[in-house]
Amino acid sequence: MFPASRYSSKAHRCIRALQTVQVEHAAPQLYATLNTRRTCSSVSTPRITTHYTVHSRDKDSRWEGVEMERFADEADVVIVGGGPAGLSAAIRLKQLANEHEKELRVCLVEKASQIGAHTLSGACLEPSALTELIPDWKERGAPLNTPVTEDVFSILTEKHRIPVPILPGLPMVNHGNYIVRLGNFVRWLGEQAEELGVELYPGYAAAEVLFHEDGSVKGIATNDVGISKDGSPKDVFERGMELHAKVTLFGEGCHGHLAKQLYKQFNLRENCEPQTYAIGLKEVGGIRRKVLSHSVGWPLNRHTYGGSFLYHLNEGEPLVALGFVVGLDYSNPYLSPFREFQRWKHHPFVAATLEGGTRIAYGARALNEGGFQSIPKLTFPGGLLIGCSPGFMNVPKIKGTHTAMKSGMLAAEAVFPKITAESLDSETTGLHAPEYAETLKNSWVWKELHAVRNIRPSFHNYFGLYGGMAYTGVFYWIFRGKEPWTLKHCGLDANQLKPAKDCTPIEYPKPDGKLSFDLLSSVALSGTNHEGDQPPHLTLKDDSVPVSRNLSIYDGPEQRFCPAGVYEYVPLETGEGMRLQINAQNCVHCKTCDIKDPSQNINWVVPEGGGGPAYNGM
């Protein structure tokens, strides 16, 4: 799998072993029911969390005598994440290498079984960065098949729709953009990268950041495979693979688990505000009506940030992509983003579009909404942060693909001269490229995010949604973001929940099976699969916290904010008290639990490579 290097023979043996383990541990079918009670009991098992990131194997007698050596391979650049940012960086690096007639080995690892299989977005794509990267993208067959010809923006009440004009110059203007299935677009980017000689390794999850003795980043290690659910080694256990590089680009997407480690290791968030997030839920269905619509308002109240979209797709068959976004700074622990999404589909304006259609896909993903105020330090010895990992989404535009791609391209242009220099000019073993941050600040990405920096935090006022819209209309449309102040966010999303006793439970209607659906049948449409006999990758720092704090104070909000039914409170076998059950097989890798958990007790880590959703062009 890995081309020749001084580690190549060992590397080939290691990869073959990893592939064998992955075949032998093909993922089982999705849980037949969320009520299967076989894990996480404080009575039947001593602990919920069995993952080695929480419970060290050094102190576990079951691991005595197990071979723990990892084979290693080397590249010039390692990229973590096969999304728009990572692939754009890889393509740009190889373009530069070809232009300067340099040999450059670029390796990209992606946790999904295929490039694009974990990608989910609306998506209305602004093609500016694509045109810069691949000017002849039309001739190369990029899957941009649906140009935007018209757009409708609305405020929804429970029964009615209030049209809102989209004035020229506002971020919501979509003229010149394309409606795409982002997974298909990412897969096409992967093909372009492979043509240039980029080595793509889907199905291998980057689980650990490696460091040189001087503290600079050395590379990454893929996760170990062949571990039982109880944390013990199987007969087929194999250590992960180490990939070393002169510089490593981290483009894991929103709330990447390696980026979280890097934030702490290098104190990258010291001079920025905490990131704030939203959860986006999406379905794709067959429909014969053409529509392109955005809306805010019902069913959310004015103090809960969110909105919706309806996009038609010209994909050979009539399709519609529909989605619902809820800001994760909401305060009512009884709110369920999934059930708000299902309720929204019964609005007369939406239902008229969807009636008679057939739902074919479902998925969910967290997205960054902190914008300009929440961008961390981007460079550190041995590595860079690119794309949605640090967070370059333009929230009022509801777009982040073009900015993610541009960040990857700028990162490539910053590190290329250093990597190919005859003498390495670096104070650390891992190359440091602070030029990346400077070029980004001088690019259109920075100007675009700075101009809209106050729109999202402007919603934190007494009038909520309506105050934020008024602010946007006055200060953005007139002054184009040049106001001499910068508003702040409200802090960590996890800190915004109020105790359940201070909130009103939300009564949601039962799904009708035509427009609205239950959670289990929805998750089944995501194609989610995980090896069942592995430690749950939803780890807890303290197994007692879910019941003692989350359930007792907030009535167990994780069973509502998770869009895949992963978390469930069930009675103890004794009949006295409750316990948390983690249905890790259902996880769609949205990261919402890691973000919104009010106790910040959940730590999402990667499962065995290839696990997770299998989105087909989401």
mmCIF file with all atom_site columns, N, CA, C and O in Angstrom, residues 85 89 247-251 375-380 383-392 403-415 418 432-443 445-446:
data_model
loop_
_atom_site.group_PDB
_atom_site.id
_atom_site.type_symbol
_atom_site.label_atom_id
_atom_site.label_alt_id
_atom_site.label_comp_id
_atom_site.label_asym_id
_atom_site.label_entity_id
_atom_site.label_seq_id
_atom_site.pdbx_PDB_ins_code
_atom_site.Cartn_x
_atom_site.Cartn_y
_atom_site.Cartn_z
_atom_site.occupancy
_atom_site.B_iso_or_equiv
_atom_site.pdbx_formal_charge
_atom_site.auth_seq_id
_atom_site.auth_comp_id
_atom_site.auth_asym_id
_atom_site.auth_atom_id
_atom_site.pdbx_PDB_model_num
ATOM 1   N N  . ALA A 1 85  ? -10.898 20.445 2.175  1.00 0.00 ? 85  ALA A N  1
ATOM 2   C CA . ALA A 1 85  ? -9.646  21.120 2.547  1.00 0.00 ? 85  ALA A CA 1
ATOM 3   C C  . ALA A 1 85  ? -8.448  20.210 2.330  1.00 0.00 ? 85  ALA A C  1
ATOM 4   O O  . ALA A 1 85  ? -7.446  20.604 1.710  1.00 0.00 ? 85  ALA A O  1
ATOM 5   N N  . ALA A 1 89  ? -5.519  20.732 -0.502 1.00 0.00 ? 89  ALA A N  1
ATOM 6   C CA . ALA A 1 89  ? -4.113  20.865 -0.128 1.00 0.00 ? 89  ALA A CA 1
ATOM 7   C C  . ALA A 1 89  ? -3.258  19.852 -0.864 1.00 0.00 ? 89  ALA A C  1
ATOM 8   O O  . ALA A 1 89  ? -2.168  20.181 -1.376 1.00 0.00 ? 89  ALA A O  1
ATOM 9   N N  . VAL A 1 247 ? 5.926   17.742 7.664  1.00 0.00 ? 247 VAL A N  1
ATOM 10  C CA . VAL A 1 247 ? 4.847   18.579 8.161  1.00 0.00 ? 247 VAL A CA 1
ATOM 11  C C  . VAL A 1 247 ? 3.536   17.821 7.978  1.00 0.00 ? 247 VAL A C  1
ATOM 12  O O  . VAL A 1 247 ? 3.368   17.079 7.004  1.00 0.00 ? 247 VAL A O  1
ATOM 13  N N  . THR A 1 248 ? 2.624   17.974 8.931  1.00 0.00 ? 248 THR A N  1
ATOM 14  C CA . THR A 1 248 ? 1.334   17.290 8.901  1.00 0.00 ? 248 THR A CA 1
ATOM 15  C C  . THR A 1 248 ? 0.217   18.320 8.864  1.00 0.00 ? 248 THR A C  1
ATOM 16  O O  . THR A 1 248 ? 0.199   19.254 9.676  1.00 0.00 ? 248 THR A O  1
ATOM 17  N N  . LEU A 1 249 ? -0.705  18.156 7.927  1.00 0.00 ? 249 LEU A N  1
ATOM 18  C CA . LEU A 1 249 ? -1.858  19.056 7.807  1.00 0.00 ? 249 LEU A CA 1
ATOM 19  C C  . LEU A 1 249 ? -3.076  18.352 8.391  1.00 0.00 ? 249 LEU A C  1
ATOM 20  O O  . LEU A 1 249 ? -3.419  17.237 7.982  1.00 0.00 ? 249 LEU A O  1
ATOM 21  N N  . PHE A 1 250 ? -3.747  19.015 9.334  1.00 0.00 ? 250 PHE A N  1
ATOM 22  C CA . PHE A 1 250 ? -4.903  18.430 10.003 1.00 0.00 ? 250 PHE A CA 1
ATOM 23  C C  . PHE A 1 250 ? -6.176  19.060 9.446  1.00 0.00 ? 250 PHE A C  1
ATOM 24  O O  . PHE A 1 250 ? -6.473  20.224 9.700  1.00 0.00 ? 250 PHE A O  1
ATOM 25  N N  . GLY A 1 251 ? -6.912  18.274 8.677  1.00 0.00 ? 251 GLY A N  1
ATOM 26  C CA . GLY A 1 251 ? -8.165  18.724 8.076  1.00 0.00 ? 251 GLY A CA 1
ATOM 27  C C  . GLY A 1 251 ? -9.277  17.743 8.378  1.00 0.00 ? 251 GLY A C  1
ATOM 28  O O  . GLY A 1 251 ? -9.952  17.252 7.462  1.00 0.00 ? 251 GLY A O  1
ATOM 29  N N  . ILE A 1 375 ? -11.529 31.616 15.408 1.00 0.00 ? 375 ILE A N  1
ATOM 30  C CA . ILE A 1 375 ? -10.424 30.985 14.684 1.00 0.00 ? 375 ILE A CA 1
ATOM 31  C C  . ILE A 1 375 ? -9.212  30.882 15.614 1.00 0.00 ? 375 ILE A C  1
ATOM 32  O O  . ILE A 1 375 ? -8.738  31.884 16.139 1.00 0.00 ? 375 ILE A O  1
ATOM 33  N N  . PRO A 1 376 ? -8.681  29.687 15.836 1.00 0.00 ? 376 PRO A N  1
ATOM 34  C CA . PRO A 1 376 ? -7.535  29.525 16.733 1.00 0.00 ? 376 PRO A CA 1
ATOM 35  C C  . PRO A 1 376 ? -6.226  29.865 16.012 1.00 0.00 ? 376 PRO A C  1
ATOM 36  O O  . PRO A 1 376 ? -6.219  30.216 14.828 1.00 0.00 ? 376 PRO A O  1
ATOM 37  N N  . LYS A 1 377 ? -5.132  29.781 16.744 1.00 0.00 ? 377 LYS A N  1
ATOM 38  C CA . LYS A 1 377 ? -3.829  29.853 16.101 1.00 0.00 ? 377 LYS A CA 1
ATOM 39  C C  . LYS A 1 377 ? -3.721  28.660 15.161 1.00 0.00 ? 377 LYS A C  1
ATOM 40  O O  . LYS A 1 377 ? -4.046  27.533 15.536 1.00 0.00 ? 377 LYS A O  1
ATOM 41  N N  . LEU A 1 378 ? -3.258  28.882 13.946 1.00 0.00 ? 378 LEU A N  1
ATOM 42  C CA . LEU A 1 378 ? -3.354  27.874 12.889 1.00 0.00 ? 378 LEU A CA 1
ATOM 43  C C  . LEU A 1 378 ? -2.085  27.073 12.677 1.00 0.00 ? 378 LEU A C  1
ATOM 44  O O  . LEU A 1 378 ? -2.111  26.038 12.006 1.00 0.00 ? 378 LEU A O  1
ATOM 45  N N  . THR A 1 379 ? -0.960  27.547 13.185 1.00 0.00 ? 379 THR A N  1
ATOM 46  C CA . THR A 1 379 ? 0.309   26.877 12.926 1.00 0.00 ? 379 THR A CA 1
ATOM 47  C C  . THR A 1 379 ? 1.015   26.537 14.234 1.00 0.00 ? 379 THR A C  1
ATOM 48  O O  . THR A 1 379 ? 0.834   27.207 15.250 1.00 0.00 ? 379 THR A O  1
ATOM 49  N N  . PHE A 1 380 ? 1.825   25.509 14.189 1.00 0.00 ? 380 PHE A N  1
ATOM 50  C CA . PHE A 1 380 ? 2.612   25.051 15.328 1.00 0.00 ? 380 PHE A CA 1
ATOM 51  C C  . PHE A 1 380 ? 3.745   24.200 14.760 1.00 0.00 ? 380 PHE A C  1
ATOM 52  O O  . PHE A 1 380 ? 3.667   23.746 13.597 1.00 0.00 ? 380 PHE A O  1
ATOM 53  N N  . GLY A 1 383 ? 3.118   21.238 12.098 1.00 0.00 ? 383 GLY A N  1
ATOM 54  C CA . GLY A 1 383 ? 1.765   21.048 11.588 1.00 0.00 ? 383 GLY A CA 1
ATOM 55  C C  . GLY A 1 383 ? 0.987   22.322 11.366 1.00 0.00 ? 383 GLY A C  1
ATOM 56  O O  . GLY A 1 383 ? 1.377   23.409 11.812 1.00 0.00 ? 383 GLY A O  1
ATOM 57  N N  . LEU A 1 384 ? -0.172  22.152 10.686 1.00 0.00 ? 384 LEU A N  1
ATOM 58  C CA . LEU A 1 384 ? -1.090  23.244 10.384 1.00 0.00 ? 384 LEU A CA 1
ATOM 59  C C  . LEU A 1 384 ? -2.520  22.735 10.539 1.00 0.00 ? 384 LEU A C  1
ATOM 60  O O  . LEU A 1 384 ? -2.797  21.542 10.352 1.00 0.00 ? 384 LEU A O  1
ATOM 61  N N  . LEU A 1 385 ? -3.446  23.661 10.821 1.00 0.00 ? 385 LEU A N  1
ATOM 62  C CA . LEU A 1 385 ? -4.876  23.352 10.834 1.00 0.00 ? 385 LEU A CA 1
ATOM 63  C C  . LEU A 1 385 ? -5.517  23.944 9.592  1.00 0.00 ? 385 LEU A C  1
ATOM 64  O O  . LEU A 1 385 ? -5.299  25.112 9.268  1.00 0.00 ? 385 LEU A O  1
ATOM 65  N N  . ILE A 1 386 ? -6.326  23.152 8.898  1.00 0.00 ? 386 ILE A N  1
ATOM 66  C CA . ILE A 1 386 ? -6.976  23.624 7.670  1.00 0.00 ? 386 ILE A CA 1
ATOM 67  C C  . ILE A 1 386 ? -8.452  23.253 7.688  1.00 0.00 ? 386 ILE A C  1
ATOM 68  O O  . ILE A 1 386 ? -8.886  22.342 8.392  1.00 0.00 ? 386 ILE A O  1
ATOM 69  N N  . GLY A 1 387 ? -9.236  23.990 6.898  1.00 0.00 ? 387 GLY A N  1
ATOM 70  C CA . GLY A 1 387 ? -10.636 23.651 6.675  1.00 0.00 ? 387 GLY A CA 1
ATOM 71  C C  . GLY A 1 387 ? -11.533 23.862 7.877  1.00 0.00 ? 387 GLY A C  1
ATOM 72  O O  . GLY A 1 387 ? -11.352 24.772 8.674  1.00 0.00 ? 387 GLY A O  1
ATOM 73  N N  . CYS A 1 388 ? -12.521 22.982 8.010  1.00 0.00 ? 388 CYS A N  1
ATOM 74  C CA . CYS A 1 388 ? -13.496 23.115 9.088  1.00 0.00 ? 388 CYS A CA 1
ATOM 75  C C  . CYS A 1 388 ? -12.955 22.665 10.426 1.00 0.00 ? 388 CYS A C  1
ATOM 76  O O  . CYS A 1 388 ? -13.650 22.773 11.426 1.00 0.00 ? 388 CYS A O  1
ATOM 77  N N  . SER A 1 389 ? -11.736 22.149 10.456 1.00 0.00 ? 389 SER A N  1
ATOM 78  C CA . SER A 1 389 ? -11.135 21.801 11.742 1.00 0.00 ? 389 SER A CA 1
ATOM 79  C C  . SER A 1 389 ? -10.946 23.051 12.593 1.00 0.00 ? 389 SER A C  1
ATOM 80  O O  . SER A 1 389 ? -11.445 23.118 13.720 1.00 0.00 ? 389 SER A O  1
ATOM 81  N N  . PRO A 1 390 ? -10.282 24.115 12.089 1.00 0.00 ? 390 PRO A N  1
ATOM 82  C CA . PRO A 1 390 ? -10.258 25.374 12.841 1.00 0.00 ? 390 PRO A CA 1
ATOM 83  C C  . PRO A 1 390 ? -11.549 26.164 12.693 1.00 0.00 ? 390 PRO A C  1
ATOM 84  O O  . PRO A 1 390 ? -11.924 26.916 13.588 1.00 0.00 ? 390 PRO A O  1
ATOM 85  N N  . GLY A 1 391 ? -12.250 26.014 11.563 1.00 0.00 ? 391 GLY A N  1
ATOM 86  C CA . GLY A 1 391 ? -13.562 26.634 11.396 1.00 0.00 ? 391 GLY A CA 1
ATOM 87  C C  . GLY A 1 391 ? -13.574 27.875 10.541 1.00 0.00 ? 391 GLY A C  1
ATOM 88  O O  . GLY A 1 391 ? -13.438 28.980 11.056 1.00 0.00 ? 391 GLY A O  1
ATOM 89  N N  . PHE A 1 392 ? -13.754 27.711 9.223  1.00 0.00 ? 392 PHE A N  1
ATOM 90  C CA . PHE A 1 392 ? -13.806 28.845 8.300  1.00 0.00 ? 392 PHE A CA 1
ATOM 91  C C  . PHE A 1 392 ? -15.172 28.995 7.652  1.00 0.00 ? 392 PHE A C  1
ATOM 92  O O  . PHE A 1 392 ? -15.292 29.581 6.577  1.00 0.00 ? 392 PHE A O  1
ATOM 93  N N  . THR A 1 403 ? -14.243 28.235 1.453  1.00 0.00 ? 403 THR A N  1
ATOM 94  C CA . THR A 1 403 ? -13.214 28.741 2.355  1.00 0.00 ? 403 THR A CA 1
ATOM 95  C C  . THR A 1 403 ? -12.308 27.607 2.842  1.00 0.00 ? 403 THR A C  1
ATOM 96  O O  . THR A 1 403 ? -11.100 27.800 3.008  1.00 0.00 ? 403 THR A O  1
ATOM 97  N N  . ALA A 1 404 ? -12.875 26.425 3.056  1.00 0.00 ? 404 ALA A N  1
ATOM 98  C CA . ALA A 1 404 ? -12.062 25.272 3.452  1.00 0.00 ? 404 ALA A CA 1
ATOM 99  C C  . ALA A 1 404 ? -11.066 24.915 2.361  1.00 0.00 ? 404 ALA A C  1
ATOM 100 O O  . ALA A 1 404 ? -9.883  24.659 2.629  1.00 0.00 ? 404 ALA A O  1
ATOM 101 N N  . MET A 1 405 ? -11.532 24.887 1.115  1.00 0.00 ? 405 MET A N  1
ATOM 102 C CA . MET A 1 405 ? -10.643 24.572 -0.005 1.00 0.00 ? 405 MET A CA 1
ATOM 103 C C  . MET A 1 405 ? -9.514  25.588 -0.116 1.00 0.00 ? 405 MET A C  1
ATOM 104 O O  . MET A 1 405 ? -8.343  25.227 -0.294 1.00 0.00 ? 405 MET A O  1
ATOM 105 N N  . LYS A 1 406 ? -9.858  26.860 0.001  1.00 0.00 ? 406 LYS A N  1
ATOM 106 C CA . LYS A 1 406 ? -8.839  27.902 -0.113 1.00 0.00 ? 406 LYS A CA 1
ATOM 107 C C  . LYS A 1 406 ? -7.810  27.791 1.002  1.00 0.00 ? 406 LYS A C  1
ATOM 108 O O  . LYS A 1 406 ? -6.608  27.995 0.770  1.00 0.00 ? 406 LYS A O  1
ATOM 109 N N  . SER A 1 407 ? -8.237  27.463 2.215  1.00 0.00 ? 407 SER A N  1
ATOM 110 C CA . SER A 1 407 ? -7.279  27.310 3.310  1.00 0.00 ? 407 SER A CA 1
ATOM 111 C C  . SER A 1 407 ? -6.304  26.177 3.030  1.00 0.00 ? 407 SER A C  1
ATOM 112 O O  . SER A 1 407 ? -5.105  26.283 3.313  1.00 0.00 ? 407 SER A O  1
ATOM 113 N N  . GLY A 1 408 ? -6.807  25.082 2.458  1.00 0.00 ? 408 GLY A N  1
ATOM 114 C CA . GLY A 1 408 ? -5.918  23.978 2.097  1.00 0.00 ? 408 GLY A CA 1
ATOM 115 C C  . GLY A 1 408 ? -4.922  24.371 1.027  1.00 0.00 ? 408 GLY A C  1
ATOM 116 O O  . GLY A 1 408 ? -3.742  23.986 1.083  1.00 0.00 ? 408 GLY A O  1
ATOM 117 N N  . MET A 1 409 ? -5.372  25.137 0.049  1.00 0.00 ? 409 MET A N  1
ATOM 118 C CA . MET A 1 409 ? -4.479  25.597 -1.022 1.00 0.00 ? 409 MET A CA 1
ATOM 119 C C  . MET A 1 409 ? -3.399  26.520 -0.474 1.00 0.00 ? 409 MET A C  1
ATOM 120 O O  . MET A 1 409 ? -2.209  26.401 -0.826 1.00 0.00 ? 409 MET A O  1
ATOM 121 N N  . LEU A 1 410 ? -3.779  27.438 0.424  1.00 0.00 ? 410 LEU A N  1
ATOM 122 C CA . LEU A 1 410 ? -2.808  28.361 1.011  1.00 0.00 ? 410 LEU A CA 1
ATOM 123 C C  . LEU A 1 410 ? -1.817  27.622 1.898  1.00 0.00 ? 410 LEU A C  1
ATOM 124 O O  . LEU A 1 410 ? -0.626  27.975 1.945  1.00 0.00 ? 410 LEU A O  1
ATOM 125 N N  . ALA A 1 411 ? -2.287  26.600 2.596  1.00 0.00 ? 411 ALA A N  1
ATOM 126 C CA . ALA A 1 411 ? -1.383  25.794 3.418  1.00 0.00 ? 411 ALA A CA 1
ATOM 127 C C  . ALA A 1 411 ? -0.344  25.099 2.545  1.00 0.00 ? 411 ALA A C  1
ATOM 128 O O  . ALA A 1 411 ? 0.846   25.062 2.884  1.00 0.00 ? 411 ALA A O  1
ATOM 129 N N  . ALA A 1 412 ? -0.796  24.547 1.424  1.00 0.00 ? 412 ALA A N  1
ATOM 130 C CA . ALA A 1 412 ? 0.134   23.884 0.507  1.00 0.00 ? 412 ALA A CA 1
ATOM 131 C C  . ALA A 1 412 ? 1.193   24.856 -0.003 1.00 0.00 ? 412 ALA A C  1
ATOM 132 O O  . ALA A 1 412 ? 2.382   24.532 -0.068 1.00 0.00 ? 412 ALA A O  1
ATOM 133 N N  . GLU A 1 413 ? 0.764   26.048 -0.371 1.00 0.00 ? 413 GLU A N  1
ATOM 134 C CA . GLU A 1 413 ? 1.695   27.040 -0.901 1.00 0.00 ? 413 GLU A CA 1
ATOM 135 C C  . GLU A 1 413 ? 2.677   27.539 0.166  1.00 0.00 ? 413 GLU A C  1
ATOM 136 O O  . GLU A 1 413 ? 3.800   27.934 -0.147 1.00 0.00 ? 413 GLU A O  1
ATOM 137 N N  . ALA A 1 414 ? 2.258   27.487 1.442  1.00 0.00 ? 414 ALA A N  1
ATOM 138 C CA . ALA A 1 414 ? 3.137   27.930 2.524  1.00 0.00 ? 414 ALA A CA 1
ATOM 139 C C  . ALA A 1 414 ? 4.200   26.890 2.858  1.00 0.00 ? 414 ALA A C  1
ATOM 140 O O  . ALA A 1 414 ? 5.354   27.238 3.161  1.00 0.00 ? 414 ALA A O  1
ATOM 141 N N  . VAL A 1 415 ? 3.835   25.614 2.823  1.00 0.00 ? 415 VAL A N  1
ATOM 142 C CA . VAL A 1 415 ? 4.792   24.584 3.245  1.00 0.00 ? 415 VAL A CA 1
ATOM 143 C C  . VAL A 1 415 ? 5.672   24.092 2.104  1.00 0.00 ? 415 VAL A C  1
ATOM 144 O O  . VAL A 1 415 ? 6.779   23.588 2.359  1.00 0.00 ? 415 VAL A O  1
ATOM 145 N N  . LYS A 1 418 ? 9.369   25.258 1.976  1.00 0.00 ? 418 LYS A N  1
ATOM 146 C CA . LYS A 1 418 ? 10.141  24.754 3.111  1.00 0.00 ? 418 LYS A CA 1
ATOM 147 C C  . LYS A 1 418 ? 10.481  23.277 2.947  1.00 0.00 ? 418 LYS A C  1
ATOM 148 O O  . LYS A 1 418 ? 11.585  22.826 3.270  1.00 0.00 ? 418 LYS A O  1
ATOM 149 N N  . HIS A 1 432 ? 7.990   24.329 10.870 1.00 0.00 ? 432 HIS A N  1
ATOM 150 C CA . HIS A 1 432 ? 7.004   25.317 11.285 1.00 0.00 ? 432 HIS A CA 1
ATOM 151 C C  . HIS A 1 432 ? 6.801   26.290 10.131 1.00 0.00 ? 432 HIS A C  1
ATOM 152 O O  . HIS A 1 432 ? 7.769   26.802 9.572  1.00 0.00 ? 432 HIS A O  1
ATOM 153 N N  . ALA A 1 433 ? 5.534   26.528 9.767  1.00 0.00 ? 433 ALA A N  1
ATOM 154 C CA . ALA A 1 433 ? 5.216   27.393 8.617  1.00 0.00 ? 433 ALA A CA 1
ATOM 155 C C  . ALA A 1 433 ? 4.249   28.484 9.034  1.00 0.00 ? 433 ALA A C  1
ATOM 156 O O  . ALA A 1 433 ? 3.068   28.475 8.654  1.00 0.00 ? 433 ALA A O  1
ATOM 157 N N  . PRO A 1 434 ? 4.717   29.469 9.824  1.00 0.00 ? 434 PRO A N  1
ATOM 158 C CA . PRO A 1 434 ? 3.823   30.560 10.235 1.00 0.00 ? 434 PRO A CA 1
ATOM 159 C C  . PRO A 1 434 ? 3.361   31.415 9.062  1.00 0.00 ? 434 PRO A C  1
ATOM 160 O O  . PRO A 1 434 ? 2.391   32.173 9.193  1.00 0.00 ? 434 PRO A O  1
ATOM 161 N N  . GLU A 1 435 ? 4.015   31.272 7.902  1.00 0.00 ? 435 GLU A N  1
ATOM 162 C CA . GLU A 1 435 ? 3.610   32.028 6.712  1.00 0.00 ? 435 GLU A CA 1
ATOM 163 C C  . GLU A 1 435 ? 2.176   31.708 6.288  1.00 0.00 ? 435 GLU A C  1
ATOM 164 O O  . GLU A 1 435 ? 1.496   32.541 5.688  1.00 0.00 ? 435 GLU A O  1
ATOM 165 N N  . TYR A 1 436 ? 1.729   30.495 6.612  1.00 0.00 ? 436 TYR A N  1
ATOM 166 C CA . TYR A 1 436 ? 0.359   30.104 6.267  1.00 0.00 ? 436 TYR A CA 1
ATOM 167 C C  . TYR A 1 436 ? -0.661  31.041 6.892  1.00 0.00 ? 436 TYR A C  1
ATOM 168 O O  . TYR A 1 436 ? -1.592  31.524 6.221  1.00 0.00 ? 436 TYR A O  1
ATOM 169 N N  . ALA A 1 437 ? -0.490  31.330 8.184  1.00 0.00 ? 437 ALA A N  1
ATOM 170 C CA . ALA A 1 437 ? -1.435  32.217 8.866  1.00 0.00 ? 437 ALA A CA 1
ATOM 171 C C  . ALA A 1 437 ? -1.415  33.614 8.265  1.00 0.00 ? 437 ALA A C  1
ATOM 172 O O  . ALA A 1 437 ? -2.466  34.263 8.121  1.00 0.00 ? 437 ALA A O  1
ATOM 173 N N  . GLU A 1 438 ? -0.246  34.074 7.889  1.00 0.00 ? 438 GLU A N  1
ATOM 174 C CA . GLU A 1 438 ? -0.131  35.413 7.314  1.00 0.00 ? 438 GLU A CA 1
ATOM 175 C C  . GLU A 1 438 ? -0.793  35.493 5.944  1.00 0.00 ? 438 GLU A C  1
ATOM 176 O O  . GLU A 1 438 ? -1.506  36.461 5.639  1.00 0.00 ? 438 GLU A O  1
ATOM 177 N N  . THR A 1 439 ? -0.554  34.495 5.097  1.00 0.00 ? 439 THR A N  1
ATOM 178 C CA . THR A 1 439 ? -1.176  34.521 3.766  1.00 0.00 ? 439 THR A CA 1
ATOM 179 C C  . THR A 1 439 ? -2.688  34.380 3.863  1.00 0.00 ? 439 THR A C  1
ATOM 180 O O  . THR A 1 439 ? -3.428  34.975 3.076  1.00 0.00 ? 439 THR A O  1
ATOM 181 N N  . LEU A 1 440 ? -3.165  33.604 4.858  1.00 0.00 ? 440 LEU A N  1
ATOM 182 C CA . LEU A 1 440 ? -4.606  33.467 5.041  1.00 0.00 ? 440 LEU A CA 1
ATOM 183 C C  . LEU A 1 440 ? -5.221  34.809 5.443  1.00 0.00 ? 440 LEU A C  1
ATOM 184 O O  . LEU A 1 440 ? -6.292  35.191 4.948  1.00 0.00 ? 440 LEU A O  1
ATOM 185 N N  . LYS A 1 441 ? -4.544  35.538 6.325  1.00 0.00 ? 441 LYS A N  1
ATOM 186 C CA . LYS A 1 441 ? -5.061  36.830 6.764  1.00 0.00 ? 441 LYS A CA 1
ATOM 187 C C  . LYS A 1 441 ? -5.071  37.857 5.638  1.00 0.00 ? 441 LYS A C  1
ATOM 188 O O  . LYS A 1 441 ? -5.827  38.839 5.697  1.00 0.00 ? 441 LYS A O  1
ATOM 189 N N  . ASN A 1 442 ? -4.267  37.653 4.616  1.00 0.00 ? 442 ASN A N  1
ATOM 190 C CA . ASN A 1 442 ? -4.236  38.561 3.476  1.00 0.00 ? 442 ASN A CA 1
ATOM 191 C C  . ASN A 1 442 ? -5.104  38.081 2.317  1.00 0.00 ? 442 ASN A C  1
ATOM 192 O O  . ASN A 1 442 ? -5.086  38.684 1.236  1.00 0.00 ? 442 ASN A O  1
ATOM 193 N N  . SER A 1 443 ? -5.850  37.007 2.528  1.00 0.00 ? 443 SER A N  1
ATOM 194 C CA . SER A 1 443 ? -6.658  36.424 1.451  1.00 0.00 ? 443 SER A CA 1
ATOM 195 C C  . SER A 1 443 ? -8.110  36.861 1.556  1.00 0.00 ? 443 SER A C  1
ATOM 196 O O  . SER A 1 443 ? -8.534  37.474 2.540  1.00 0.00 ? 443 SER A O  1
ATOM 197 N N  . VAL A 1 445 ? -10.498 34.927 2.107  1.00 0.00 ? 445 VAL A N  1
ATOM 198 C CA . VAL A 1 445 ? -11.149 34.170 3.169  1.00 0.00 ? 445 VAL A CA 1
ATOM 199 C C  . VAL A 1 445 ? -11.288 35.033 4.424  1.00 0.00 ? 445 VAL A C  1
ATOM 200 O O  . VAL A 1 445 ? -12.360 35.133 5.023  1.00 0.00 ? 445 VAL A O  1
ATOM 201 N N  . TRP A 1 446 ? -10.201 35.658 4.820  1.00 0.00 ? 446 TRP A N  1
ATOM 202 C CA . TRP A 1 446 ? -10.189 36.477 6.032  1.00 0.00 ? 446 TRP A CA 1
ATOM 203 C C  . TRP A 1 446 ? -11.121 37.676 5.883  1.00 0.00 ? 446 TRP A C  1
ATOM 204 O O  . TRP A 1 446 ? -11.873 38.007 6.807  1.00 0.00 ? 446 TRP A O  1
#
